[in-house]
XYZ file of C-alpha atoms in Angstrom:
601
model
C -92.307 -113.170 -40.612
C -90.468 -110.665 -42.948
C -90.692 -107.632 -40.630
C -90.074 -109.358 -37.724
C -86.666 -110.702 -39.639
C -86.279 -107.084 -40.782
C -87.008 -105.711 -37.167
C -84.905 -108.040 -35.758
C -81.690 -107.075 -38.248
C -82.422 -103.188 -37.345
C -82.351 -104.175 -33.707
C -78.611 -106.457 -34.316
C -77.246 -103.414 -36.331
C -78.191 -100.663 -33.728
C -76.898 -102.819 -30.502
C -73.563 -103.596 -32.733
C -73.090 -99.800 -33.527
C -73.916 -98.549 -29.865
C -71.400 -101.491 -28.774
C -68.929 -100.207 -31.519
C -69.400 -96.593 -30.185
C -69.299 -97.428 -26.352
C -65.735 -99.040 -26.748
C -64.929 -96.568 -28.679
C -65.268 -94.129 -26.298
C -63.918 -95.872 -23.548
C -60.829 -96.318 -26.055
C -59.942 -92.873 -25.216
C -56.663 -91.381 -23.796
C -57.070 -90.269 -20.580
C -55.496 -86.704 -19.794
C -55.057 -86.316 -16.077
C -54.875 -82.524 -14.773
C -54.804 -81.537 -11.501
C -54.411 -78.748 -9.076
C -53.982 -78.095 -5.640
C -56.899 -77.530 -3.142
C -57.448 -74.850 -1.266
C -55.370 -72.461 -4.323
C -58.441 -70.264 -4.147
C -62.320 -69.784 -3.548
C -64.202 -70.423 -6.515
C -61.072 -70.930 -8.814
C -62.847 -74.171 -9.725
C -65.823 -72.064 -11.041
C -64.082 -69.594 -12.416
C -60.889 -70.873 -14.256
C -60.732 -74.666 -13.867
C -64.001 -76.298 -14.745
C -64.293 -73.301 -17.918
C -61.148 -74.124 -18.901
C -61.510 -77.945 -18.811
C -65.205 -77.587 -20.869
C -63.133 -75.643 -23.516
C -60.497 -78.260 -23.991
C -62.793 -81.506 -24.152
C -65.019 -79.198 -26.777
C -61.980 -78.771 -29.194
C -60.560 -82.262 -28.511
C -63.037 -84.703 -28.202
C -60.456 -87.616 -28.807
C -59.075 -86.721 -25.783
C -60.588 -88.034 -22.170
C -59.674 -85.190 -19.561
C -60.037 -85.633 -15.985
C -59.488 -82.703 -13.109
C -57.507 -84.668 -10.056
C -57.157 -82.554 -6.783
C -53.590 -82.579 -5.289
C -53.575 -82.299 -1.427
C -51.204 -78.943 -0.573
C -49.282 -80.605 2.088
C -47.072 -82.596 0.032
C -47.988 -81.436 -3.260
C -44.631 -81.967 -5.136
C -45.078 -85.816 -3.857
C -48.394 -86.272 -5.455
C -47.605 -85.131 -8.513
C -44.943 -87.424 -8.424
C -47.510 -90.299 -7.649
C -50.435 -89.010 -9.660
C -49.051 -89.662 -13.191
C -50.560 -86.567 -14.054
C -49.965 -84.736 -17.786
C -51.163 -81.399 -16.750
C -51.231 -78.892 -13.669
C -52.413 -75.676 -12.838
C -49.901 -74.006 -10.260
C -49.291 -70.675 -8.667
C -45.835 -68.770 -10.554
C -44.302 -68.857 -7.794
C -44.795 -72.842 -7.295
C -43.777 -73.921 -10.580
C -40.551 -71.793 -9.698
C -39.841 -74.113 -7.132
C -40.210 -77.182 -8.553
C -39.024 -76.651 -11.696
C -35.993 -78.040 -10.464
C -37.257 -80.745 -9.004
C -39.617 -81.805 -11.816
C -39.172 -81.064 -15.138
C -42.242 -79.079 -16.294
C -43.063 -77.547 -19.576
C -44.834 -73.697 -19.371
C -48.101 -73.688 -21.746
C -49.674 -70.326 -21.014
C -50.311 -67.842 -18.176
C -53.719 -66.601 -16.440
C -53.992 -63.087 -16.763
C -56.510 -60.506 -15.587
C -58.046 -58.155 -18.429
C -57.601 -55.706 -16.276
C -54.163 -56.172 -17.329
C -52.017 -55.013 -20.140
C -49.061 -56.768 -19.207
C -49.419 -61.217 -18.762
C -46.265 -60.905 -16.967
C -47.029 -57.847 -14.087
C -50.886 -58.785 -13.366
C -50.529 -60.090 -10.262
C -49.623 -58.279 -6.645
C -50.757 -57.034 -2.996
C -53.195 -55.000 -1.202
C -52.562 -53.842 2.303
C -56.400 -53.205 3.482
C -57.937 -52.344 7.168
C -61.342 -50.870 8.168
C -61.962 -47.483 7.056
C -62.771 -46.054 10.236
C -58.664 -46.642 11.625
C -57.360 -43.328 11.193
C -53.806 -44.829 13.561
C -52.950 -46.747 9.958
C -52.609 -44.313 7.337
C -49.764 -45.480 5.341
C -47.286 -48.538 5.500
C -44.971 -47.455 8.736
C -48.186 -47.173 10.839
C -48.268 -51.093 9.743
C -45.254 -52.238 12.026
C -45.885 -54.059 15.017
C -49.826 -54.857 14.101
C -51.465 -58.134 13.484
C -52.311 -58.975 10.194
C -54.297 -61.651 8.521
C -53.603 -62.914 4.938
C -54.686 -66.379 3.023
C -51.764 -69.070 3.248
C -48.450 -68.694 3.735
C -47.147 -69.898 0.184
C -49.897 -67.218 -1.809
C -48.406 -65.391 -4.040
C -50.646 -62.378 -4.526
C -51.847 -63.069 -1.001
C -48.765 -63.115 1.169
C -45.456 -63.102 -0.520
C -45.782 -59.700 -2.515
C -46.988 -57.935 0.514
C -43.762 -58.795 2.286
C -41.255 -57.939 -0.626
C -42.921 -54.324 -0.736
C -41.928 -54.456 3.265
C -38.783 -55.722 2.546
C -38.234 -53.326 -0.576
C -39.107 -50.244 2.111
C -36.342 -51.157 4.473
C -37.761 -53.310 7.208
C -37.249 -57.310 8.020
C -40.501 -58.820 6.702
C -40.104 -61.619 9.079
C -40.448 -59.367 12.264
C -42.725 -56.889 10.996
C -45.946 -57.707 12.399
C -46.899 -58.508 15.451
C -48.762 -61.399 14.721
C -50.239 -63.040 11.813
C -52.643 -65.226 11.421
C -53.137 -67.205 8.069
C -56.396 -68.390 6.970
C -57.870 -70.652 3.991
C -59.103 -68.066 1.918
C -59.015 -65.085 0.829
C -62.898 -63.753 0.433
C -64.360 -63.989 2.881
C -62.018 -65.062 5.393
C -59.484 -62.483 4.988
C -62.322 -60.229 4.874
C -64.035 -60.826 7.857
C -61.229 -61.120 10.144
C -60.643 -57.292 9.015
C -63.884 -55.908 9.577
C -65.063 -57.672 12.936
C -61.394 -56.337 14.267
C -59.561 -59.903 14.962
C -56.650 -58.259 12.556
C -55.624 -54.690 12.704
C -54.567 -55.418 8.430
C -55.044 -57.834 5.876
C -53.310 -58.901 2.854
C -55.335 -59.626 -0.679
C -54.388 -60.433 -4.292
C -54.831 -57.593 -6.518
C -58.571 -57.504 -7.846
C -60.169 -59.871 -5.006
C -61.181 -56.746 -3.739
C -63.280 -55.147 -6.908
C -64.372 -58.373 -7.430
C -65.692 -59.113 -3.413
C -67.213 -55.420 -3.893
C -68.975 -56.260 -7.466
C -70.172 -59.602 -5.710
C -71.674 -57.294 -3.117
C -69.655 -59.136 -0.208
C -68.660 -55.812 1.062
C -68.782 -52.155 0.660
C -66.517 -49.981 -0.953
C -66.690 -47.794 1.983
C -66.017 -50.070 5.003
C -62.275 -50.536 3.581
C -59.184 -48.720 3.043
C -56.477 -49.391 1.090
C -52.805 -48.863 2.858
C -49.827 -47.317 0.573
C -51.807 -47.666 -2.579
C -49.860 -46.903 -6.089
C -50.927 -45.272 -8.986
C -53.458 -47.475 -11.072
C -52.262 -45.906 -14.181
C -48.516 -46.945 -13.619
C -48.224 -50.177 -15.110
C -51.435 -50.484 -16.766
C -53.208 -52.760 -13.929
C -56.571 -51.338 -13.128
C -57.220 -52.635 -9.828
C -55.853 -51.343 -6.677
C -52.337 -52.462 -5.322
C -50.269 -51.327 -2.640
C -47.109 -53.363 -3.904
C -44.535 -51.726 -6.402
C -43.975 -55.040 -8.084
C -45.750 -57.177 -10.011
C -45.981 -61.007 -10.693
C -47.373 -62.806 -13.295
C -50.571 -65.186 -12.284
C -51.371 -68.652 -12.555
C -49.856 -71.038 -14.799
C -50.879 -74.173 -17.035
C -47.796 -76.922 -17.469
C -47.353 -79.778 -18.757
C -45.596 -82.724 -16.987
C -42.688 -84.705 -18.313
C -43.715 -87.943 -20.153
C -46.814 -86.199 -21.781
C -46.456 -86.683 -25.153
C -45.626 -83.869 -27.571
C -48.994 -84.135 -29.585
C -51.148 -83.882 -26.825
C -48.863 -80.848 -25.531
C -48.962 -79.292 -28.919
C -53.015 -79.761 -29.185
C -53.461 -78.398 -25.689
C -51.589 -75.117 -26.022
C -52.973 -74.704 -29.067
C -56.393 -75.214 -27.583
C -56.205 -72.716 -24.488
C -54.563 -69.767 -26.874
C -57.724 -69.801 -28.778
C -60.286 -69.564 -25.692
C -62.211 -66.832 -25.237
C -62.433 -64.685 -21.998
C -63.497 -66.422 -19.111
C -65.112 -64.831 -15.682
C -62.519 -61.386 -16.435
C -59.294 -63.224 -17.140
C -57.854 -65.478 -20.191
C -55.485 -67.433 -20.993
C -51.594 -66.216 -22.148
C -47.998 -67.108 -23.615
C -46.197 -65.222 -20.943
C -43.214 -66.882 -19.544
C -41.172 -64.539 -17.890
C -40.591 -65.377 -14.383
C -37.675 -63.064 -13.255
C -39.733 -61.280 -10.959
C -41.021 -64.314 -8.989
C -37.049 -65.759 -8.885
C -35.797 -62.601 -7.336
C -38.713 -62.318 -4.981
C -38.114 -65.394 -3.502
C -34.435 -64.721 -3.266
C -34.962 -61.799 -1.160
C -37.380 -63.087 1.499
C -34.699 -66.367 1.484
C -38.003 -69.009 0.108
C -38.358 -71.702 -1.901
C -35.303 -72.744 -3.657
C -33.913 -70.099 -1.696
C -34.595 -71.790 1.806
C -31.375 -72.782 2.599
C -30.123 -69.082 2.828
C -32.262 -68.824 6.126
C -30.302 -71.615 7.244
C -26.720 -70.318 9.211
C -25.208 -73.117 11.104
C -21.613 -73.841 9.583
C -22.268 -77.107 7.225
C -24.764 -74.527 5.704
C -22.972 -71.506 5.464
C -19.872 -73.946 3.813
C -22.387 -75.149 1.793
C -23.311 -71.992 0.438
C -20.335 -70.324 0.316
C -18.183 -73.073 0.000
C -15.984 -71.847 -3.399
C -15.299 -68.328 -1.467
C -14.674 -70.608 1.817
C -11.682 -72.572 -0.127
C -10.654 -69.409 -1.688
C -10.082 -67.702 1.292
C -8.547 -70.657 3.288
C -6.149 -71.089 0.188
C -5.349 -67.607 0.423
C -4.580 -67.659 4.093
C -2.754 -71.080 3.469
C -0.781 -69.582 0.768
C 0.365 -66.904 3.264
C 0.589 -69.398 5.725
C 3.055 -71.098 4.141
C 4.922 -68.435 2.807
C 5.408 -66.636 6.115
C 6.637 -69.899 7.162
C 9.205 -70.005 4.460
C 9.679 -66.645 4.919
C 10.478 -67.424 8.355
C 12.648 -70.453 7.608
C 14.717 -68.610 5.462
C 14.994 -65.841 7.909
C 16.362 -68.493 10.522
C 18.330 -70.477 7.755
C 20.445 -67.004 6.940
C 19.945 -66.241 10.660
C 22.261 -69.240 11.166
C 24.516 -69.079 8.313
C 25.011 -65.524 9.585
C 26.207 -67.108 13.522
C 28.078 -69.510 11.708
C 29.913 -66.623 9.641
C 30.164 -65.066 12.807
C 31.613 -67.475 14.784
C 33.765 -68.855 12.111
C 35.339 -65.196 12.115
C 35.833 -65.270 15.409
C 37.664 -68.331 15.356
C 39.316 -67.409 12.673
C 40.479 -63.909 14.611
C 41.008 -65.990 17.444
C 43.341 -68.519 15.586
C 45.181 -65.800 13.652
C 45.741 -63.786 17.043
C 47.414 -66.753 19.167
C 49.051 -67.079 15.592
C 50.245 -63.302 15.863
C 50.859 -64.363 19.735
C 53.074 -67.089 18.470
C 55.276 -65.235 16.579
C 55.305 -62.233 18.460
C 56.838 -65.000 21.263
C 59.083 -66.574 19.002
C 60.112 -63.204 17.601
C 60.895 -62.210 21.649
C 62.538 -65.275 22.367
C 64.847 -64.962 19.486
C 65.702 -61.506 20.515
C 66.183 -62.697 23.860
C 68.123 -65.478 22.758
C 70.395 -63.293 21.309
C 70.903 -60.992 24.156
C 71.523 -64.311 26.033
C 73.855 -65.500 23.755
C 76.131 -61.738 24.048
C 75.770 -61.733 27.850
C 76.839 -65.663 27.761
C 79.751 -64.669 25.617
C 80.810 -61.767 27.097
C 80.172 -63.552 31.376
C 82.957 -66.424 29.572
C 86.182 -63.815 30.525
C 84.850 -62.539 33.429
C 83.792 -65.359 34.942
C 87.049 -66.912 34.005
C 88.936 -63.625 35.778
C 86.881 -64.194 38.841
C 87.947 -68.186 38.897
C 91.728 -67.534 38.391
C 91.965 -64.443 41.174
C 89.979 -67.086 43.631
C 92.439 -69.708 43.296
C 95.121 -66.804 43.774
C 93.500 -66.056 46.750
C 92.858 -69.869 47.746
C 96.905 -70.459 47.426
C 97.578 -67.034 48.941
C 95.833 -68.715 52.033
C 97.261 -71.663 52.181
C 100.636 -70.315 52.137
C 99.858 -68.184 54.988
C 100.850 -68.567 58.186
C 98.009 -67.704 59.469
C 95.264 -69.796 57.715
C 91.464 -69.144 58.273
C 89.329 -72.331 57.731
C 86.117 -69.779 56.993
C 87.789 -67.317 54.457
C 88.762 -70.742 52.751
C 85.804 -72.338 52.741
C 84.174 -69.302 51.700
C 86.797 -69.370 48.740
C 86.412 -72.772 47.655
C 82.453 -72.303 47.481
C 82.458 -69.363 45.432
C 84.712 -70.834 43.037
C 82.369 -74.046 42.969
C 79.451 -71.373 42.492
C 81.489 -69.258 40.246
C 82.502 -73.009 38.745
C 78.684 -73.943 38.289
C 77.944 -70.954 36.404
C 81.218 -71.235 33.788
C 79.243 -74.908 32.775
C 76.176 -73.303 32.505
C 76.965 -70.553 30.589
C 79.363 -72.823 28.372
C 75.500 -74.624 27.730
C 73.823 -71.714 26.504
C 76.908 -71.146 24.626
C 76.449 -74.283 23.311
C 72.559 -74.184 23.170
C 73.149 -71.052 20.875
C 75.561 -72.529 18.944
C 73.221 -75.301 17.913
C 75.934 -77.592 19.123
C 74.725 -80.302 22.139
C 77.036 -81.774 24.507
C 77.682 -85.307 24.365
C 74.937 -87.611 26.565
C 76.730 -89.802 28.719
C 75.106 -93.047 31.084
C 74.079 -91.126 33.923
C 71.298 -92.559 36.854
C 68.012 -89.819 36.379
C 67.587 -90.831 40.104
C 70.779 -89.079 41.520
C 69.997 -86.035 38.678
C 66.894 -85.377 40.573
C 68.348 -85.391 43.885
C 71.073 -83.196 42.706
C 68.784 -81.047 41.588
C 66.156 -80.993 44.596
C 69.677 -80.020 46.649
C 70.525 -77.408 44.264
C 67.150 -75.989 44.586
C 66.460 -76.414 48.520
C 70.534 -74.721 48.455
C 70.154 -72.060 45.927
C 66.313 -70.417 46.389
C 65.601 -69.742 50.020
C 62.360 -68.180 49.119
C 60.916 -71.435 48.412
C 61.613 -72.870 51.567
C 57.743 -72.853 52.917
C 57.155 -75.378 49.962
C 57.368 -78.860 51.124
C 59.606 -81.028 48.494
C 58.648 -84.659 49.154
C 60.596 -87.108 46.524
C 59.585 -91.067 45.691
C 61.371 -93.259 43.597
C 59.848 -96.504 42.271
C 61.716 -97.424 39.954
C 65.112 -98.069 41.943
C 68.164 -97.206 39.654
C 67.351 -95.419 36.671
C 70.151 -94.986 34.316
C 69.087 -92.805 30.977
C 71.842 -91.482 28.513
C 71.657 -87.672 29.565
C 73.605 -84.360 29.918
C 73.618 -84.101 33.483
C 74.120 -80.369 33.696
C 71.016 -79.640 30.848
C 68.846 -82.617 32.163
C 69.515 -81.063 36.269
C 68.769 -77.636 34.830
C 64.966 -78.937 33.413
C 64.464 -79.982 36.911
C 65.432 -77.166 38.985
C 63.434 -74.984 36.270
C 60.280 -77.289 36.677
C 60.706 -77.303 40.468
C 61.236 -73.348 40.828
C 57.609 -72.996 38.345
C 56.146 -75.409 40.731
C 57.174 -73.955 44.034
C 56.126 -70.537 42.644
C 52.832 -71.782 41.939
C 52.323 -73.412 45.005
C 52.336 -70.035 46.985
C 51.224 -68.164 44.800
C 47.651 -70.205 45.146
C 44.913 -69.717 47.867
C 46.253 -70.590 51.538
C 43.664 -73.346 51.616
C 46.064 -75.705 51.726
C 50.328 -76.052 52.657
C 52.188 -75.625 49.476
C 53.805 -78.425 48.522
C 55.788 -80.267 45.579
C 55.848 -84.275 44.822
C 58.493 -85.715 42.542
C 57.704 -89.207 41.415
C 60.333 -91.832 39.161
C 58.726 -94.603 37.953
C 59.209 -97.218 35.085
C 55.935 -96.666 32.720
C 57.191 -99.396 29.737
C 59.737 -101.768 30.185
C 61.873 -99.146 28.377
C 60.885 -95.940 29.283
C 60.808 -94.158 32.575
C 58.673 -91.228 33.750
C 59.505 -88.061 36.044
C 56.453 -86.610 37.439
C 56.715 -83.440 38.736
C 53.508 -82.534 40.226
C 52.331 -79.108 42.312
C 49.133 -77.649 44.705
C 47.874 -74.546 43.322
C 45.111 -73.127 42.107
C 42.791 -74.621 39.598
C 44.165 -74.198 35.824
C 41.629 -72.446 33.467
C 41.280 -73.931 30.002
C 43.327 -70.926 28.516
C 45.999 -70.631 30.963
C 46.624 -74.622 29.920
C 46.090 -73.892 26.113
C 48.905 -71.301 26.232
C 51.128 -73.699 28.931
C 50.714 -76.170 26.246
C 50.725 -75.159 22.717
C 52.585 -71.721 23.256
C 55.183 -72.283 25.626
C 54.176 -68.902 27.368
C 54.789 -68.292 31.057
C 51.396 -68.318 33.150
C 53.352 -65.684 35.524
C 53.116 -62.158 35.289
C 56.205 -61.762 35.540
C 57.586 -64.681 33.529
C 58.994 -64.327 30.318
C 58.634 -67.795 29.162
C 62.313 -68.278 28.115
C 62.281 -71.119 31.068
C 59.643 -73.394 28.897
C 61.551 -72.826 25.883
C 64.986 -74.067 27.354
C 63.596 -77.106 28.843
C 61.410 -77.946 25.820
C 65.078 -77.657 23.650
C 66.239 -80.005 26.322
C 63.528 -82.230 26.662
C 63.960 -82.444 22.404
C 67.650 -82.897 22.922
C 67.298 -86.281 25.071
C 64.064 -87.468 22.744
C 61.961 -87.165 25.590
C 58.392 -86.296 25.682
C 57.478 -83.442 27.757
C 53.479 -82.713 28.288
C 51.430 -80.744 31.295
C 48.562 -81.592 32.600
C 45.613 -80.178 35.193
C 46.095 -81.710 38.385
C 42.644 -82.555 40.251
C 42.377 -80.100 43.350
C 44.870 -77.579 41.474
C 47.639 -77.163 40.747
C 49.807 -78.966 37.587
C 51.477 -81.885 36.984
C 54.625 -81.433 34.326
C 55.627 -85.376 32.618
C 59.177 -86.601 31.435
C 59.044 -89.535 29.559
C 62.659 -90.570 28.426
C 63.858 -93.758 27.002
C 65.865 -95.785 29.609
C 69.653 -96.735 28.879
C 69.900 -100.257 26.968
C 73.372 -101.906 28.438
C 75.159 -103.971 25.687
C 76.286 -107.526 26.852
């Protein structure tokens, strides 16, 4: 009974402790690292798995677990996965290290490598019997196979060395046909001739020929450089350099587990010719991409305008502000071209009003200056005509009673006597009004009918100028007796002087139609009357009318505008208003307006 009790406490202890153990293994935190498929042949066996062993050796506390990533939308799974780790290619954690934030841990590198950061590049290869490919010209315009179109080592490098050389990468061959992997796929299309050139990584060929998957001498590398000039020791036909795969950690991992890791892979040993570094210098991947226009560099391929803005959008708004700036300042330039442009017509023609006021100015007083001289000359001759009109008077009446005592009496010579001395009679009482005029001293205005005036005068001027007789005088009174306080003699002379302008005008004008005169009396106010004396002719221009009006100047050639000037000093003598005025068809119309006689009862 006491062993079994004994066996029995054995058996309870060792089932509790493998219980205790099994949960405490399951208890453990799960680190999730994964990797893309299809990255390359054999990279399980030869870097992941190893490198996996080594870390759950030297941390046992730690559960990890290799996920594979699918390569279509890898940046997606990640995202999905949860994952704390990932291997990558260089140039793949360049890309989305913008778009995830990842942490570098360490760098593959080949020991056939000096340099971590320059282990990685291209080999141009084709079948050693093609003596038409000889160096990297004789590669344009042939087909070419290589591994996938985001491989580093495989793809990318081979067509920065083209692009380094001179020639678009993107039209260089004449096909290309990408296949999964590397050895043998690459390999094979080579040698059975479905690709006149392939592309490898650096070392996938010594290690295909030490795996005995082909010969040495079936191949032959295309623009190979010098193995000695950056330390690499397998073959390359690519200038630069890239560094290899990388290790990262994902963000949300915790710090420990980061810090345990990196610690972890620094210390492994060699694995299968490479190992593990702390190179982190990715330059040389950045600027790769750059200049075939990949990854984060894409959008450079892309040239429709939102992209090109895009891109260039701060030298875009530059250049438009630049050209808006000049815009607008060839615009002011231009409106302040125009603005002085105008102030420089409106100086213009201000001067040339001014010159125009300050010559009818000139005009003016040169006429007034004439008209006093003439004035003068008229006052001498009307001094002077007094005596020997007065001589001529007193030998006619001599003469008139010399014939009337005669016994033999002639009616003409008498007649002709008594006119001449009414003539000679006429022109004493004008003369004694210039006298007068001259004087400044006016003859008294009497009550005196402007009708019988006007008829007086139309006799005096159908009597006294024969050359107007071709003008037709027609005369209409409306207002019926028009008694005005006047100077006969002075208000007869404006009349005969207004009818002689108008008759002179009349055929003087185009013989389109009879020249005629119309006199017309009528009552305008219930105190004033008006005398219209209105004439054909031709049609007034503006100036002839400006200097009729405001200057008092003659519009005939001959005229020396003393006849405006009298009538004006009579016209102001009797208060009446005196104005001219364009008559429609031609011709002018001169207007007396004169205040009528007010009877006292």
């Amino acid at each position: 009974m006491v062993k079994r009790k004994i066996y029995a406490l054995i058996l309870m202890f060792a089932l509790a402790f493998a219980f205790f153990a099994s949960a405490a293994e399951t208890e453990r935190p799960v680190i999730r690292v994964g990797f893309a498929q299809g990255l390359e042949m054999n990279i399980e066996q030869n870097t992941l798995n190893p490198t996996l062993h080594y870390l759950q050796q030297r941390l046992p506390q730690y559960d990890f677990v290799l996920e594979q990533i699918s390569p279509v939308d890898t940046l997606e799974e990640i995202r999905k996965s949860k994952l704390n780790f990932f291997f990558a290619p260089s140039n793949f954690y360049v890309e989305i290290i913008h778009d995830i934030p990842l942490t570098h841990i360490v760098t593959r590198s080949t020991l056939e490598a000096e340099n971590p950061a320059r282990t990685l590049g291209s080999v141009f290869f084709t079948k050693a019997d093609r003596d038409d490919i000889k160096d990297l010209a004789d590669l344009k315009g042939k087909s070419c196979a290589a591994s996938l179109p985001n491989s580093l080592g495989g793809w990318l490098a081979a067509l920065g060395e083209i692009k380094r050389n001179g020639w678009n990468p993107d039209k260089f061959f004449s096909k290309v046909s990408f296949l999964q992997f590397q050895t043998p796929d690459v390999l094979n299309a080579v040698l059975v001739g479905a690709a006149d050139v392939g592309v490898l990584s650096t070392c996938t060929l010594e290690n295909a020929v030490r795996s005995g998957i082909i010969s040495q001498d079936s191949i032959k590398v295309i623009n190979q450089k010098n193995e000695n000039a950056n330390s690499l020791k397998c073959v390359r036909s690519t200038e630069a350099l890239y560094p290899d795969l990388v290790f990262v950690a994902v963000k949300g991992t915790p710090e420990t587990i980061i810090k345990n890791v990196a610690i972890a892979l620094l210390a492994m040993p060699d694995f299968d010719h490479y190992r593990w570094s702390i190179e982190d210098n990715y330059y040389a991947v950045r600027s790769l991409l750059e200049d075939l226009q990949l990854g984060p560099y894409a959008y450079m391929r892309d040239n429709t305008v939102p992209a090109l803005f895009k891109r260039y959008k701060t030298e875009i708004l530059t250049a438009l502000g630049l050209i808006l700036f000049l815009v607008l300042n060839e615009l002011r330039l231009h409106w302040l071209v125009n603005r002085k442009t105008r102030e420089l017509h409106q100086a213009l023609k201000d001067k040339i009003a001014a010159d125009k006021t300050l010559q009818s100015e000139r005009k003016k007083m040169a006429l007034l200056e004439r008209n006093g001289v003439i004035s003068q000359m008229s006052s001498i001759i009307a001094h002077e005509a007094k005596q020997p009109l007065g001589t001529i008077l007193n030998y006619l009446e001599i003469l008139r009673m010399k014939q009337e005592v005669s016994p033999e009496k002639d009616p003409i010579v008498l007649s002709a006597i008594n006119h001449v001395a009414q003539q000679v009679g006429r022109l004493n009482s004008l003369v004694e009004s210039v006298r007068n005029f001259a004087k400044k001293k006016e003859n008294p205005l009497i009550p005196s009918d402007l009708v019988e005036i006007t008829e007086k005068a139309i006799r005096s001027f159908r009597r006294n100028e024969p050359e107007y007789d071709a003008v037709k005088v027609n005369f209409l009174n409306g207002a019926g007796k028009a008694l005005v306080r006047s100077d006969p003699v002075s208000l007869e002379l404006l009349i005969i002087n207004l009818l002689r302008n108008g008759a002179h005008a009349a055929l003087e004008a185009e013989k389109k139609q009879k020249p005629f005169i119309k006199i017309t009396i009528s009552r305008i106010e219930s105190s004033r009357f008006e005398l219209k004396i209105e004439n054909s002719g031709n049609v007034m221009t503006d100036e002839q009318m400006a200097r009729l009006i405001s200057l008092g100047e003659s519009v005939k050639a001959e005229g020396l505008g003393l006849g405006l000037s009298i009538i004006r000093s009579i016209a102001d003598h009797h208060s009446a208003d005196l104005s001219f005025r364009k008559r429609k068809g031609g011709g002018v119309a001169a207007l007396l307006e004169i205040d009528q006689l007010e009877i006292e009862t």
